[in-house]
């Protein structure tokens, strides 16, 4: 983030220009297209037949010409997406305010529409992300054809900060980085030279608060947890969902604004694959990796229907050709044990909802599992908790239903606890399936202590293994059965050791309902029998604290 003052901006403009670098002319045909008093660049790689047009708004920080690093990224995207790029050299502050900028961008958009009839992908990075979102809102208001997709890369989304809470969060973050003074001076510069007379007109200055209804059918939002604009990105995600827009939100841990331009970075490489899948409507690069669990659920359902039946996965695979490179089926034992574990979780949640029919269930680390569909009693409130990228793919896969809410956070990002809305006395259950497996018992205890302080009286459901079965769990072909660390030899003793205020409600060995069949191979029969004898994997239900919410039986 640059300090924006008249001197700094003047110096920056003297050391750059928005025109494409001459060295790229060997790779592409570049046409300069006059629009009003400005110019736009239409660029296509030679020896290629582009399949789409990207209307790209670069990160100017509202004041600076485009850096060569971003031009390099554009040429990289052209090849990745097989796209033709249309890049407006829009006017900059302090010479032009936002009103002049949007007037130019609207004319540029009309100009690109008049060139041919291809659908346009509207994409912006940083400050260009704010311009892209504002432009999408204005396009809709003016009745112009909407872009086919809207892609925002670590966007700036707010220059006036009407939300007091978000402004406070941002100032606290900037204070820690010793950037608050620079930020305030930069905001003063933008108020005088970019916002000008448009203060309070959010579609110009802070589009995150604008009318987001129907601006685009497909919206992709990319953010990093270290980006100072991450809070605004999450706010935009929530607002888009509330207006019925299908937003695809991906958040990258430890990444700052513009991380995607570092083409040598592993995360940037993963983002390339994600953008390719989302923009090209394919599932061959990155989405298939998230869908591996769906494939496994189908296998478990078909091989063990008496234990587990995932109808959502079965219907999805029946309708789609799900090709996953390198995918290997689970062994017969792993399939059986996994189905039995899912069965145990489902049964425990059903028992809880029988006691607390109006209760709230938080399924933490839900991945692609649709447990809500299997256990819903028609009255409960359900939260799915998963990291933003996986949750985005999950929503594309199975959608969202009434009384079902999605939290776009990793389990260890405990800010999700602040986002829960529920009536505690109606019953509260946290479900952790295969979340604790890779933690040590003391780490699990510390995490449960956080829940205990915040939600006394809540129920917690999780799985673990006995020490005797550790070797068995490490041998499975599924990635879920590797590096298991969480062992409970005596669940009651361990629960008391964590906190005497915890109550062990029930321990359910997952293989108990499995009946050994003579038709099975001898090796499978032996392995199931040994796993049963050793205690195998268990599902454990506990209550945190002495407080006990009244069950439906108590109320009678």
XYZ file of C-alpha atoms in Angstrom:
556
model
C 0.000 0.000 0.000
C 1.537 3.268 -1.158
C 1.351 6.531 0.752
C -0.747 8.763 -1.500
C 0.243 12.417 -1.567
C 0.597 14.880 -4.443
C 4.389 14.435 -4.482
C 4.328 10.630 -4.263
C 1.710 10.334 -7.006
C 3.516 12.772 -9.309
C 6.748 10.824 -8.833
C 4.996 7.502 -9.536
C 3.485 8.775 -12.760
C 6.867 9.926 -13.991
C 8.205 6.382 -13.651
C 5.530 4.417 -15.477
C 2.991 4.290 -18.255
C -0.130 2.219 -18.826
C 0.700 1.286 -22.430
C 1.817 -2.358 -22.943
C 5.623 -2.801 -22.817
C 7.205 -2.991 -26.283
C 8.823 -6.357 -25.558
C 5.361 -8.011 -25.445
C 4.583 -6.972 -29.017
C 6.493 -10.024 -30.253
C 3.916 -12.223 -28.553
C 0.634 -10.526 -29.343
C -1.303 -8.223 -31.632
C -2.092 -5.004 -29.789
C -4.628 -2.511 -31.069
C -5.027 0.951 -29.556
C -8.717 1.895 -29.602
C -9.623 5.536 -28.887
C -12.501 6.035 -26.465
C -13.416 9.674 -25.847
C -10.246 11.432 -24.750
C -8.614 8.173 -23.718
C -7.474 4.868 -25.133
C -8.054 1.151 -24.584
C -5.791 -1.717 -25.608
C -7.225 -4.804 -27.305
C -4.677 -7.623 -27.069
C -4.668 -11.161 -28.422
C -1.860 -13.692 -28.568
C -0.622 -14.536 -32.036
C -1.352 -17.991 -33.435
C -4.376 -18.383 -31.160
C -8.149 -18.315 -31.514
C -9.445 -16.712 -28.279
C -12.650 -18.227 -26.912
C -13.603 -15.310 -24.651
C -13.004 -11.625 -23.966
C -11.721 -10.327 -20.621
C -12.409 -6.668 -19.851
C -9.557 -6.103 -17.379
C -9.235 -3.204 -14.930
C -5.777 -3.045 -13.400
C -4.698 -2.050 -9.882
C -3.846 1.635 -10.221
C -4.387 2.451 -6.526
C -6.571 5.085 -8.272
C -3.479 7.129 -9.166
C -0.694 5.147 -10.861
C -0.045 3.710 -14.339
C 0.077 -0.065 -14.677
C 3.218 -1.810 -13.507
C 5.060 -4.144 -15.856
C 4.497 -6.939 -13.317
C 0.747 -6.704 -13.920
C 1.203 -6.634 -17.692
C 3.191 -9.831 -17.328
C 0.312 -11.341 -15.332
C -2.182 -10.318 -18.034
C -0.185 -12.108 -20.718
C 0.020 -15.129 -18.446
C -3.789 -15.116 -18.039
C -4.298 -14.724 -21.784
C -2.555 -18.038 -22.312
C -4.122 -19.761 -19.292
C -7.686 -18.775 -20.241
C -7.228 -18.677 -24.029
C -8.696 -15.177 -23.919
C -8.489 -11.845 -25.657
C -7.953 -8.944 -23.234
C -9.443 -5.464 -23.435
C -7.542 -3.123 -21.086
C -8.813 0.457 -20.615
C -6.166 3.056 -19.757
C -8.668 4.849 -17.547
C -8.009 8.381 -16.187
C -6.319 8.711 -12.810
C -6.383 10.971 -9.772
C -5.632 13.768 -9.114
C -6.348 14.843 -12.711
C -9.647 12.932 -12.830
C -12.172 12.061 -10.146
C -14.279 8.907 -9.925
C -17.156 10.464 -11.887
C -14.901 10.977 -14.919
C -13.406 7.495 -14.493
C -16.802 5.741 -14.599
C -17.965 7.871 -17.497
C -14.911 6.673 -19.421
C -15.302 3.018 -18.345
C -18.977 2.922 -19.348
C -18.047 4.248 -22.806
C -15.209 1.707 -23.002
C -17.600 -1.126 -22.121
C -20.052 0.015 -24.801
C -17.165 0.222 -27.261
C -16.093 -3.368 -26.559
C -19.674 -4.599 -26.868
C -19.922 -2.983 -30.303
C -16.817 -4.791 -31.605
C -18.462 -8.246 -31.564
C -21.030 -10.289 -29.671
C -18.817 -12.395 -27.420
C -19.749 -12.589 -23.770
C -17.443 -10.525 -21.601
C -15.643 -11.553 -18.429
C -15.282 -8.411 -16.300
C -12.153 -8.708 -14.152
C -10.406 -6.301 -11.802
C -7.525 -6.434 -9.339
C -6.973 -4.208 -6.302
C -8.421 -0.753 -7.027
C -9.470 -2.170 -10.402
C -11.650 -4.607 -8.445
C -13.580 -1.689 -6.956
C -13.944 -0.170 -10.428
C -15.126 -3.521 -11.835
C -17.782 -3.988 -9.134
C -18.987 -0.396 -9.502
C -19.080 -0.770 -13.277
C -21.124 -3.980 -12.960
C -23.655 -2.123 -10.795
C -23.847 0.749 -13.314
C -24.145 -1.619 -16.292
C -27.181 -3.194 -14.636
C -28.715 0.191 -13.825
C -28.270 1.411 -17.424
C -29.740 -1.745 -18.934
C -26.582 -2.775 -20.812
C -25.839 -6.486 -21.355
C -24.354 -7.867 -18.164
C -20.909 -9.469 -18.161
C -20.931 -13.252 -18.355
C -18.737 -13.388 -15.260
C -17.342 -10.951 -12.702
C -13.923 -11.776 -11.238
C -12.476 -9.686 -8.379
C -8.845 -10.330 -7.403
C -7.974 -9.087 -3.868
C -10.177 -6.059 -4.528
C -10.414 -2.737 -2.748
C -14.166 -2.433 -2.106
C -14.649 0.635 0.052
C -13.109 4.118 0.056
C -15.479 5.804 2.513
C -15.915 3.125 5.219
C -19.484 3.723 6.361
C -19.410 0.537 8.451
C -18.033 1.628 11.842
C -17.154 -1.933 12.839
C -15.209 -2.580 9.625
C -13.440 0.791 9.891
C -12.399 -0.055 13.467
C -11.140 -3.492 12.440
C -9.117 -1.981 9.599
C -7.595 0.755 11.772
C -6.613 -1.822 14.409
C -4.927 -3.962 11.741
C -3.111 -0.980 10.209
C -1.963 0.215 13.634
C -0.276 -3.132 14.238
C 1.536 -2.749 10.920
C 2.383 0.907 11.642
C 0.487 1.988 8.537
C -2.415 3.895 10.073
C -0.878 7.349 9.588
C -0.105 6.597 5.926
C -3.613 5.215 5.446
C -5.261 8.338 6.859
C -3.150 10.622 4.665
C -3.970 8.477 1.617
C -7.698 8.619 2.397
C -7.462 12.396 2.661
C -5.825 12.494 -0.789
C -8.536 10.261 -2.300
C -11.317 12.301 -0.698
C -9.988 15.483 -2.261
C -8.895 14.174 -5.654
C -10.810 10.961 -6.432
C -14.101 10.978 -4.493
C -14.640 14.739 -4.781
C -18.378 15.511 -5.067
C -19.418 11.848 -5.126
C -19.186 11.384 -1.343
C -22.026 9.177 -0.133
C -22.802 7.806 -3.601
C -21.748 4.265 -2.834
C -21.994 2.927 -6.392
C -19.063 5.274 -7.181
C -16.982 5.097 -4.005
C -17.919 1.994 -1.970
C -19.705 -0.538 -4.199
C -19.757 -3.152 -1.421
C -22.731 -1.133 -0.079
C -24.354 -0.625 -3.504
C -27.265 -2.471 -5.129
C -25.861 -5.928 -5.848
C -29.089 -7.469 -7.123
C -28.641 -9.374 -10.396
C -25.371 -7.654 -11.338
C -23.928 -10.924 -12.679
C -24.833 -14.619 -12.693
C -21.317 -15.823 -11.823
C -19.160 -13.852 -9.406
C -15.707 -15.009 -8.292
C -14.076 -13.284 -5.313
C -10.418 -13.889 -4.407
C -8.920 -12.639 -1.135
C -5.978 -13.274 1.198
C -6.159 -13.402 4.984
C -3.319 -10.855 5.270
C -4.927 -8.408 2.840
C -6.139 -5.278 4.671
C -9.271 -5.468 2.492
C -10.085 -9.033 3.562
C -12.848 -7.862 5.905
C -14.551 -5.973 3.068
C -14.242 -9.051 0.844
C -16.040 -11.170 3.458
C -18.689 -8.459 3.821
C -19.202 -8.488 0.041
C -19.505 -12.285 0.065
C -22.232 -12.108 2.723
C -24.118 -9.349 0.907
C -23.981 -11.176 -2.426
C -25.340 -14.334 -0.827
C -28.122 -12.381 0.860
C -29.178 -10.937 -2.515
C -29.284 -14.379 -4.114
C -26.084 -14.074 -6.154
C -23.973 -17.201 -6.653
C -20.614 -15.978 -5.347
C -17.551 -18.243 -5.539
C -15.323 -17.093 -2.664
C -11.724 -18.273 -2.291
C -9.566 -17.069 0.581
C -5.849 -17.884 0.787
C -4.195 -18.145 4.186
C -1.254 -15.842 4.803
C -1.567 -14.019 1.472
C -1.608 -10.262 0.959
C -3.076 -8.200 -1.873
C -1.736 -8.969 -5.347
C -0.193 -12.310 -4.341
C -1.449 -13.882 -7.581
C 1.030 -11.814 -9.649
C 3.966 -13.728 -8.176
C 3.942 -16.439 -10.834
C 6.575 -18.493 -9.020
C 4.462 -18.776 -5.890
C 2.762 -22.136 -5.327
C -0.493 -20.496 -4.201
C -0.565 -18.372 -7.349
C -0.208 -21.567 -9.367
C -3.183 -23.116 -7.518
C -5.229 -19.973 -8.122
C -4.461 -20.244 -11.848
C -5.999 -23.707 -11.873
C -9.010 -22.523 -9.886
C -9.662 -19.577 -12.221
C -9.323 -21.878 -15.199
C -11.948 -24.256 -13.787
C -14.336 -21.466 -12.821
C -14.045 -19.286 -15.915
C -13.934 -22.160 -18.395
C -16.640 -24.117 -16.522
C -14.428 -27.187 -16.266
C -13.528 -29.492 -13.369
C -10.209 -30.815 -14.577
C -7.700 -28.589 -12.792
C -8.567 -28.041 -9.123
C -12.264 -28.642 -8.497
C -11.890 -32.385 -9.055
C -9.574 -32.537 -6.042
C -12.374 -31.216 -3.825
C -14.817 -33.707 -5.361
C -12.815 -36.803 -4.443
C -14.928 -37.171 -1.309
C -18.098 -37.271 -3.423
C -16.667 -40.186 -5.392
C -15.865 -41.996 -2.158
C -19.333 -41.398 -0.758
C -20.766 -43.053 -3.849
C -18.508 -46.076 -3.330
C -19.440 -46.338 0.369
C -23.151 -46.031 -0.477
C -23.081 -48.701 -3.156
C -20.988 -51.201 -1.197
C -22.614 -50.662 2.219
C -26.221 -49.475 1.662
C -27.381 -50.940 4.980
C -25.041 -48.527 6.803
C -24.793 -45.405 4.687
C -26.667 -43.828 1.797
C -25.626 -40.447 0.365
C -28.412 -39.740 -2.137
C -26.980 -36.327 -3.066
C -23.670 -37.878 -4.135
C -25.390 -40.727 -5.974
C -27.601 -38.336 -7.948
C -24.705 -35.999 -8.737
C -22.445 -38.732 -10.099
C -25.355 -40.158 -12.100
C -25.825 -36.764 -13.798
C -22.164 -35.793 -14.223
C -19.090 -37.465 -15.587
C -16.751 -37.010 -12.616
C -13.249 -37.726 -13.892
C -10.630 -37.362 -11.151
C -6.986 -37.853 -12.218
C -5.139 -40.312 -9.988
C -8.272 -41.336 -8.082
C -8.108 -44.798 -6.492
C -11.033 -46.593 -4.886
C -10.874 -47.344 -1.177
C -10.127 -50.886 -0.104
C -13.152 -52.970 0.885
C -12.297 -52.621 4.584
C -11.751 -48.863 4.379
C -15.053 -48.487 2.533
C -16.863 -50.540 5.177
C -15.224 -48.734 8.121
C -15.900 -45.320 6.578
C -19.569 -46.118 5.949
C -19.890 -47.386 9.517
C -18.336 -44.198 10.867
C -20.757 -42.037 8.853
C -23.600 -44.199 10.175
C -22.439 -43.661 13.764
C -22.326 -39.868 13.339
C -25.756 -39.806 11.710
C -27.285 -41.877 14.499
C -25.825 -39.671 17.226
C -27.077 -36.484 15.559
C -30.544 -38.041 15.170
C -30.557 -38.893 18.891
C -29.612 -35.323 19.750
C -32.375 -33.898 17.532
C -34.845 -36.301 19.100
C -34.060 -34.741 22.490
C -33.696 -31.190 21.144
C -35.892 -31.001 18.014
C -35.473 -27.205 17.721
C -31.763 -27.316 18.443
C -28.812 -25.960 16.490
C -26.129 -28.179 14.937
C -22.741 -26.860 13.801
C -21.047 -29.334 11.464
C -17.407 -28.239 11.615
C -15.133 -29.368 8.796
C -18.125 -30.661 6.850
C -16.252 -30.957 3.534
C -18.652 -32.278 0.869
C -20.787 -34.310 3.256
C -24.529 -33.573 3.141
C -25.425 -34.885 6.596
C -28.180 -32.276 6.911
C -30.140 -34.035 4.131
C -29.889 -37.380 5.950
C -30.802 -36.296 9.493
C -32.962 -33.167 9.117
C -36.081 -33.302 11.303
C -37.740 -30.316 9.614
C -37.179 -28.006 12.604
C -33.485 -27.723 13.495
C -31.088 -24.923 12.536
C -27.950 -26.195 10.773
C -24.547 -24.590 10.198
C -21.933 -25.991 7.832
C -18.405 -24.782 8.644
C -15.635 -25.154 6.084
C -12.753 -23.178 4.534
C -13.890 -20.672 1.878
C -12.525 -22.536 -1.152
C -13.988 -25.890 -0.207
C -17.258 -24.284 0.899
C -17.520 -22.538 -2.472
C -17.165 -25.842 -4.329
C -19.554 -27.475 -1.876
C -22.222 -24.830 -2.584
C -21.748 -25.310 -6.334
C -22.130 -29.064 -5.745
C -25.178 -29.264 -3.480
C -26.560 -25.732 -3.033
C -28.045 -24.514 0.232
C -31.410 -25.244 1.799
C -33.823 -23.555 4.174
C -32.548 -23.580 7.778
C -29.066 -24.422 6.481
C -26.351 -21.772 6.776
C -22.761 -21.822 5.566
C -19.747 -20.383 7.406
C -16.767 -19.666 5.157
C -13.956 -20.227 7.659
C -11.463 -22.922 8.576
C -12.198 -24.681 11.881
C -9.061 -23.245 13.512
C -10.110 -19.708 12.523
C -12.183 -19.312 15.685
C -13.809 -16.094 14.470
C -16.620 -18.372 13.244
C -17.764 -18.627 16.853
C -18.768 -14.934 16.694
C -20.914 -15.561 13.599
C -23.278 -18.103 15.172
C -26.862 -17.032 15.822
C -29.000 -19.471 17.817
C -31.122 -19.984 20.934
C -28.849 -21.871 23.285
C -31.554 -23.213 25.597
C -33.047 -25.147 22.669
C -29.909 -27.287 22.442
C -26.521 -26.823 20.780
C -24.392 -29.549 19.183
C -20.936 -29.253 17.620
C -19.998 -32.088 15.234
C -16.291 -32.673 14.491
C -15.912 -35.546 12.029
C -12.277 -36.370 11.345
C -11.279 -32.893 12.534
C -9.360 -33.926 15.657
C -7.668 -36.954 14.091
C -4.395 -35.189 13.333
C -4.184 -33.320 16.657
C -2.782 -34.554 19.930
C -5.166 -35.087 22.849
C -3.872 -31.999 24.705
C -4.520 -29.814 21.631
C -8.061 -31.194 21.422
C -8.501 -30.408 25.114
C -7.451 -26.781 24.586
C -9.869 -26.402 21.683
C -12.739 -27.855 23.746
C -11.875 -25.375 26.485
C -12.566 -22.543 24.020
C -16.001 -24.018 23.319
C -16.656 -24.527 27.029
C -15.961 -20.859 27.826
C -18.229 -19.637 25.043
C -21.028 -22.242 24.982
C -21.389 -23.885 28.380
C -23.825 -26.767 28.308
C -23.291 -27.538 24.623
C -22.861 -31.077 23.261
C -19.776 -32.073 21.275
C -19.593 -35.095 18.968
C -16.254 -36.335 17.615
C -14.394 -39.478 16.587
C -11.170 -41.009 17.834
C -9.246 -44.279 17.763
C -7.909 -46.575 20.457
C -4.148 -47.059 20.772
C -4.516 -50.735 19.812
C -6.027 -49.796 16.455
C -3.585 -47.017 15.513
C -1.682 -49.176 13.050
C -4.908 -50.300 11.449
C -6.102 -46.759 10.776
C -2.783 -45.753 9.240
C -3.030 -48.400 6.516
C -6.173 -47.208 4.739
C -5.898 -46.016 1.147
C -7.973 -42.885 1.818
C -6.094 -39.750 2.825
C -8.430 -39.548 5.817
C -6.551 -42.465 7.399
C -3.032 -41.000 7.494
C -1.079 -39.293 10.260
C -3.699 -40.090 12.923
C -2.542 -38.767 16.315
C -5.675 -38.421 18.433
C -5.931 -41.511 20.630
C -8.322 -42.162 23.534
C -7.603 -45.391 25.379
C -10.229 -44.637 28.037
C -12.654 -41.910 26.885
C -14.231 -41.371 30.314
C -10.837 -40.922 31.980
C -9.620 -38.547 29.255
C -12.809 -36.436 29.348
C -12.429 -36.016 33.129
C -8.767 -35.230 32.660
C -9.658 -32.403 30.257
C -12.135 -30.828 32.683
C -14.148 -32.318 35.583
C -17.097 -30.200 34.404
C -17.368 -32.272 31.206
C -19.796 -35.185 31.073
C -19.313 -38.261 28.914
C -22.733 -39.058 27.459
C -22.001 -41.973 25.156
C -19.226 -43.893 23.363
C -20.255 -45.668 20.170
C -17.770 -48.107 18.523
C -18.383 -47.518 14.833
C -18.094 -51.176 13.788
C -20.650 -52.429 16.330
C -23.559 -52.533 13.832
C -21.451 -54.340 11.206
C -22.361 -58.008 10.879
C -19.587 -60.193 9.506
C -20.803 -62.080 6.451
C -19.616 -65.515 5.379
C -19.558 -64.325 1.770
C -16.751 -61.878 2.563
C -13.126 -62.811 1.781
C -11.344 -64.341 4.760
C -8.953 -61.370 5.014
C -11.819 -58.895 5.307
C -13.602 -60.996 7.946
C -10.398 -61.242 9.977
C -9.663 -57.529 9.748
C -13.181 -56.525 10.831
C -13.079 -58.994 13.728
C -9.666 -57.705 14.889
C -10.783 -54.084 14.619
C -13.884 -54.827 16.686
C -11.824 -56.581 19.364
C -9.322 -53.712 19.579
C -12.043 -51.100 20.000
C -11.256 -49.566 16.623
C -12.594 -46.118 15.861
C -15.192 -44.694 18.231
C -17.639 -41.821 18.120
C -17.864 -39.920 21.397
C -20.633 -37.584 22.629
C -19.849 -35.275 25.563
C -21.446 -32.257 27.258
C -19.269 -29.293 28.213
C -20.228 -27.993 31.638
C -22.739 -28.847 34.340
C -25.453 -26.728 32.765
C -28.017 -28.946 31.062
C -30.584 -27.620 28.640
C -34.077 -29.077 29.078
C -34.840 -31.860 26.616
C -38.256 -32.412 25.056
C -38.905 -35.092 27.706
C -38.038 -32.653 30.517
C -40.530 -30.125 29.120
C -43.294 -32.708 29.245
